[in-house]
Structures are given as C-alpha cells and as structure tokens.
Amino acid sequence: MAIKDKTYHGHQLIKGVYVTPMNLIPELKLSSWAYERLPDYLWICIVFHLYGRKFGFEIMFAILNYFKDKFKEKIKDISMSSLLNLSDEDQNACFKYLRDILGLGSVFEPLTLFLDLTNYPTFNLCFLGEKTIEEKINIIKEVVKDNYDHNLNAATDVRYCVVIYQIFIGKLLINRNQADCYYEYYKLNHDNAKMRLYRPLIRSTEGATSIGDVELKFKDIFWPRCYELIYCNLLYKKGEKENMDLAKEKLDKLHKVVVYLDKLLNIKYQNNNKALVLFGLLSFSYRNFKELVEHDLFLETSGRSIYRTIIESYINSKVLIKRSVSNQSIWDEYIDYGIGQYKKTLEQKEDYEETASHIDYKQVEFLVNDYRNPIFTNIDIRYALGQMRNLCKEVDEKYLYSLYSFDSNVEHCLWGAVEEAALYKCSEATHGFHWSLAVDGENDLPSVLGDTIYVLNKHLRLINNIYELPDDLKEL
Amino acid sequence: MNREVRSVIEKINKEYLLILEKLSSDFCDEKYLRYIINEISLFWSRKRKEVLFIVEYLGNDSYNATFFTGAVSLDVNENEHIPFLLCGEYCIYDDPLPSFLKVVNVEPILNKLFIEKATNSIKDNIYTLKNCSKTIIILPLRYLLVNEEESKKATDVSNNLFLVLFDSKFNSMKDYFNSIKTKQDFLNSINKNVGSKLLFNNDDSLSTPLEERIDNYCKSFNLKTNNYPVAAYQAYFSIILQSVIIFMMAEKTIFTPFIRSRQTVNNFIVIADVLLSNNINKDDFDKTLLIRTLYYSYLYQYFINNGFDKNKIAQIDNGSFSNKLYKYLIDNNFKMNSKLVANYIDNAGLKNN
C-alpha cells in the first residue's frame, strides 16, 4: 500500500529533511540580544537598576552627551567593548568623569568582577569599592535576569540609549515619522498606549545597529567568568507519584485475563498457532505491565520503553489478524521469523569471544531446536511485519504511532530524550541557561500509566472480538 | 594522581603564578595592596569549582593528603616546608592571601606589620609556585570551604567546647553568664587540667599563672576586664575557634592538617583531647584524622627541636614516609605521645650526624 508522506506546516522536504521556512531565507543570521549584546550594555542596565527609570535616563543623557562632546570620533557606540578600546588616557578621563564629576562613585563596581586589575587596571582602580564578591555577583545576577529577555521593558530602555547615542553622533538618521518615538520614549511610562508602538521600533532599530568591529569583545570575558563565579541553579521536574492501588488493581485484572486465556489455550486451542501467537503477545504485554507496576517505573525512561513494547505487541496482533484473512499461514510465519532471529544469535555466537552476557545460549538453543530441526529454519533479515509507521497506518492506529515514535527517542538515545531524562537545565541567566548532567537522576518523566492502560484495553478488545473474555475482564 | 585532576592543578598553578608575578611587578607600591588582595580573592573565587573538584578527586586515599594551614608563609626558600612534605603524598598549602580580604576591605589604613606580612606571603607564594609546584599544591582551602554557614557552625562548636572547660556543668552560654559573675568565680570554676593548658599566643607560657596570662591577652587586644566573664570568654573563644575551623576543614576535605605554629599545635592537641574525651561533635570529626594530625605535629616539633638533615629528607618519597609512619603508629596502638614519632625518625636516620 502506498502511503503518502506527511507534510509539516510551511516546511520543505529537501533530501530527507523537512526544512523550516526560516532556514530557507538566504544570508539570515541570528544575533542574540542576551548573549551577544547584553554584556556590552550591562553598564547601562546597572545605571537603571540602581537609579530607576526616570533618574536613570537623566544620568544616561548626561553620560551620552559627555561621550559625544569629548569622544565623538572615538566612541562610535556605547558598548563596553568600545569603551575598553579607548587609550588608557582616554579611559582614565572617561571613567573618572563618570565616577567623580557625575558623582556615580563606585556604581560600576560589580563590573570589576570581569574588568580585573591584571587586565583592566584603569577600570579596576577607578571603580573597585568595598563590596564583597558575593554582593557584586548578586547585582550582576539581578541585572542580567531583569534584562535577559530582549522584549522586556527594562531591556528596551537600555536599547533606547544605544539607539539615541547613534542619533546624537549623527550615525543614525531617523525618518521624520519616527521622530516622536525617540523624542517621547523616555518621558512616557511603559503602560502608555503609545509605548506599544514605540518599543518594537526601538528594539528593531537597535537590532539593526551593530557593535563596532573592536578587537576585544566584552562578552568573551563576561560569559566565561559568570560561569566561573556563579553557581548553577538546576531545574528538574518532579512528577506526581502514581496511584499504586489503581495500578495494582489493573495488573490484577490483566493477570486474570492471562490466566483465563492460558486455560482456554490448554482446553480449546491446543496446537493452534493463531491462539498461541495472539495469547502469547498479550502475555508478553502482561509481563511488561507487571514490571512497570511492581517496580514503579511509571515516571522512568524504562517506563517509556515498556509502553512502547506494549504498543508494538498490540499493533503486531492487529496486523496479524488483519493479514490472516488473506494469509492463513501468517501465524506460522510469525513464529518462524522469531525463531529465525534466535537462530541468528546462535550463529553469531561463534563470531565472538564468549563473555559474561545476559544471553543464555543454552536456552536460546533449546528454543531453536524445540521448534523444529534448525537446519530447516531460515534467518530473515527484513522487518518482521514491516516498518512500525506503515503497520500503524495499515490498522488505523496513526495516533498510537505518534506515541510510539515519541518513545523511540528514548529507545534510540536521541537527543530530545537525553535532555528530558538525563540532563538538568540551569535556570541561571548569567550561565546562558546551559545543561548539566542529571547526576542524581531526579528528573521525573510524565507517567505512562494512563497511556499504557489505554493500549492494553485496546488489546483486550481486539482479543475479545475473537475469543470472548469474561464480562468482568473485558476492560481493565 | 588522576591526570584530569593533575591538569587542573597545573593550569591553576600556572595562572596563579602569572597573576601574582604581574601584580607584584606592575603594582609594587603598597597603596595597591588592597587592590591586589581583592584581585587574588577574585581569582580564587573564580577557581572555586576547580578547587572543589581537586579536593574531591585528589586521590583515592585522601588520608594521604595533608594541608598546611594557620601560617602566612611556607618559607620554602629556607627549606621550612620539608617536614610538611614528609606528611603526605599530596601536600596542600592553604593560601592565606584571599583571607586577608577581610582586613583590607575593613581597615581604612593598613598597618605596616600587615603590609609586610601580606607582601611576604605574595613573594612566598611566587617562590613556592616557581620551585615546588610539583610537590606542593597551593589552594585557599579556608577561604573557599569555610563559608558563612560553616562559620556559624564553628561558633556553636567553639561555644560548646568553651563550656566543657569548667568543672561546673554549664548547659548553655546563658548558664555560664548566670553562674560566673566575677574574676574569682571564673578562676575557681575553670578546669585546671584543660582550661589552663591553652596558649593565648606564641609567646604565652604555661608556667605563668592563668590569671596573669588572661590579663596579658586582654591587654594586648584592648579587651576591658571590668566585665571579666565576657573578657575571659572572648580570650578563650578566639583560640578555640581557630582549632575548630581547622577541624572543620579537615572534616570537609578528609585531608590531615599540618600545623606549625607552637600556639596552634598546643591548642589543637588540648582541644583534640577535649573533643575525644567529651565526644563533642564526634560524628563530625574522624578520629583517624585527629590522630594523624597529632603525630604530624609531633613530627614537626621533633624536627624543630632536634635538627635534621634537609638534604636527606628531600630525597625521601613523601608518600611512602607518611604511610610507613602511620603504619608504625598503628602497630604501636596509637599511644598518644611524641616518643613514638621520635623513635621512628631516629631509626629512619634523618638526624644530623
């Protein structure tokens, strides 16, 4: 059966990859406000942080006017990188002006964590005060957190200063229609309706300006040092403990179903491979569900593996039933295929040195020989029934395939599952929200119990359509 | 040593040496001392994660690591570090420089003695890093391990220790202040076997009457004795606290302290006795560590009092010496005296001929 490929919104299928529309725009480069530019403008953030918005703008205008009058040719933008690229003499004049004439004192002291005596003596000697390292770190953490998101009002105020300086020195010419924005922005409160138009304009304009091409990039000092000085704040998700009474009740019921089918097999369906295969697959699901419940694996990665196996057991049963209409020998073929796989393992045994292993070769050999003389057993290296995606479509269980496919991430160690289960997210903004290893394995995954019962019930209904189950065992 | 740990140590040593050399050449005027100490503290704060990594993974047998604390210099250029090298396979010098931050950020004008001390420490560190980086690891253990919470815990333990120095049983500091009102009350109640055995400074002598020694201490620190119970408490508290902090560092690192100062060694031994006999915080301190510390102290005292051939000692494999010494002490059931150590060293042929 030909199956039409799925399409994803706006994506284009190129050589097996669905490419998102953004990645189809040529020359488009990402420039992160937080990572690329925030460190350079952190000194402005500190001014607003300490003096508030109104007084902060007054101070910033005084500073920007001073920069324009004294260093117009030398300070092309107000990034810390540009300030640090001034000569020692100019830096000295500039920093002392800020400290003494404007009376800012050691306002920029938190930045001495980065601009140290060894490498940036002018700044350090000018601004080192009496704050402890912890006090400075706390200010940096607060300021970064308050300005990390480029859409925040506080960050937009800072970006306004960046843009307005470009206008002051004549580097940026503004459209007459936009003049009101720049003239009014700092006077209006953020809750003023006009600001809803002004803020995006400021942000997009700032985004289009760039920090000058300077040798030293402050961000290259800032981020690594934040990582050194500040502890991680790791986030992990605690799931809710499952209702064990309910789970055990369902397990008990499924156990009764298996006992019933076992009796049925022995009494009525001896030497019937169809019943053997269908009951066997359900028994296999029961075994998996028993492990899930008895070992309380609902919130674990192994819970997902179990759930995925239970789906596969159900889908296989449904496919076999469907195909058996046109192929009566499909049950034998299914057994043949499985025993062939065990035979393959025996054949491969000779290729490897014997090591401690969970494979019980004697048991495997017994199973292979028990079925028939192995010289008549083929080894089929194709999929058993076909690819899972196709099988689910074949039996109208596309929804289950999406769940199965999601849990394949766990099964195949794909990165999404690794992040979800084996890593912690650090919520510390100064660390750039990096990942850490989940050393104590506290990350709980959402419980699989509900989904598992849903699939098992489908499986029971499937069986019940052919071999009637007792009334009280038709549903878990 | 694990090679990852080794490479972290080497990297830190290299960076620290570079910074110290640059600071001492570019900012040699004493007016910059405050900035230099801040810079050193910043350097070590930046290296906190690396230092904790080293402390945790230095060796499988951490008992074979020793840290030298309570001194402002190692005096490697005078071979004073050699007894220290015999006390463990891994010898860590507790860098005192970042701890000076508490002084430079509080005192508006630094006194000459402090400036001299700090400057010498910087020179000493540079010398050590240049000449002994293979055998001595410089880490600011106290600065990085004893945080505010730990300091509070040390204060509580010190107060408990202070209370057991008396013949009368005091359950709390309140009990003490309610019962001890005068100088005579204090002198009558203090246990002569323990309370009078602690030294208040390096020049203090146990043969001087306790009353006079406490008065001298109070005088030297301008403590007013009109409220005698408070003054006496302050005098004792500060010296007990010093030993307790060393215990805590040992507890956190599982490294054995090597203490050189006569006063600190004496007080450490007395307090160790009190700790062991009174079971104060017995779960927090490992007896093996205490015993090793005592013997290392004896070892140092022995070297100081008897003279030794530094060249002979320099040829000894430090790890094997300390392990053999420890085994010898175990074989002798850890009799708590210095004669055992002396016998061992005599037989090891380390004395001057």
CSV table of C-alpha atoms in Angstrom, one decimal, chain A residues 112-119 121 124-126 128-134 136 225-232 431, chain B residues 11 15 18-19 22-23 26-27 32 34-36 38-39 41-43 45-50 52 101 105-106 143-144:
chain,number,residue,atom,x,y,z
A,112,THR,CA,35.2,44.8,38.4
A,113,LEU,CA,34.4,41.1,38.6
A,114,PHE,CA,35.2,41.0,34.9
A,115,LEU,CA,37.4,44.0,34.4
A,116,ASP,CA,40.1,42.9,36.8
A,117,LEU,CA,43.3,44.6,38.0
A,118,THR,CA,45.5,42.4,36.0
A,119,ASN,CA,44.0,43.1,32.6
A,121,PRO,CA,43.7,48.3,35.7
A,124,ASN,CA,39.5,48.4,38.2
A,125,LEU,CA,41.5,51.1,40.1
A,126,CYS,CA,38.7,53.6,39.3
A,128,LEU,CA,36.8,48.9,42.9
A,129,GLY,CA,35.0,49.8,46.2
A,130,GLU,CA,34.1,47.9,49.3
A,131,LYS,CA,31.5,45.5,48.1
A,132,THR,CA,32.2,41.8,48.7
A,133,ILE,CA,32.4,39.4,45.7
A,134,GLU,CA,29.1,37.9,46.7
A,136,LYS,CA,28.8,42.2,43.3
A,225,ARG,CA,33.6,34.5,34.1
A,226,CYS,CA,29.9,34.4,35.1
A,227,TYR,CA,30.1,30.7,34.7
A,228,GLU,CA,33.2,30.6,37.0
A,229,LEU,CA,31.8,32.8,39.7
A,230,ILE,CA,28.1,31.9,39.9
A,231,TYR,CA,26.7,28.6,41.0
A,232,CYS,CA,24.3,26.7,38.8
A,431,HIS,CA,25.1,31.0,32.6
B,11,LYS,CA,46.5,25.0,35.0
B,15,GLU,CA,47.5,31.1,36.1
B,18,LEU,CA,51.2,34.6,36.2
B,19,ILE,CA,48.8,36.8,38.1
B,22,LYS,CA,52.1,40.6,37.1
B,23,LEU,CA,50.6,42.1,40.2
B,26,ASP,CA,53.0,46.3,37.9
B,27,PHE,CA,51.6,47.3,41.3
B,32,TYR,CA,47.8,49.0,45.7
B,34,ARG,CA,44.1,46.5,48.8
B,35,TYR,CA,43.5,46.0,45.0
B,36,ILE,CA,46.0,43.1,44.8
B,38,ASN,CA,40.9,41.9,46.0
B,39,GLU,CA,42.3,40.6,42.7
B,41,SER,CA,40.3,36.8,46.1
B,42,LEU,CA,38.6,37.2,42.8
B,43,PHE,CA,41.0,34.8,41.2
B,45,SER,CA,36.5,32.8,43.7
B,46,ARG,CA,36.7,32.2,40.0
B,47,LYS,CA,38.5,28.9,40.6
B,48,ARG,CA,36.1,27.7,43.3
B,49,LYS,CA,34.7,24.9,41.2
B,50,GLU,CA,38.1,23.7,40.2
B,52,LEU,CA,36.4,21.8,45.0
B,101,LEU,CA,40.4,40.5,52.1
B,105,ASN,CA,38.2,45.9,52.9
B,106,VAL,CA,37.5,46.9,56.5
B,143,TYR,CA,38.7,30.9,52.1
B,144,LEU,CA,36.7,28.6,49.9
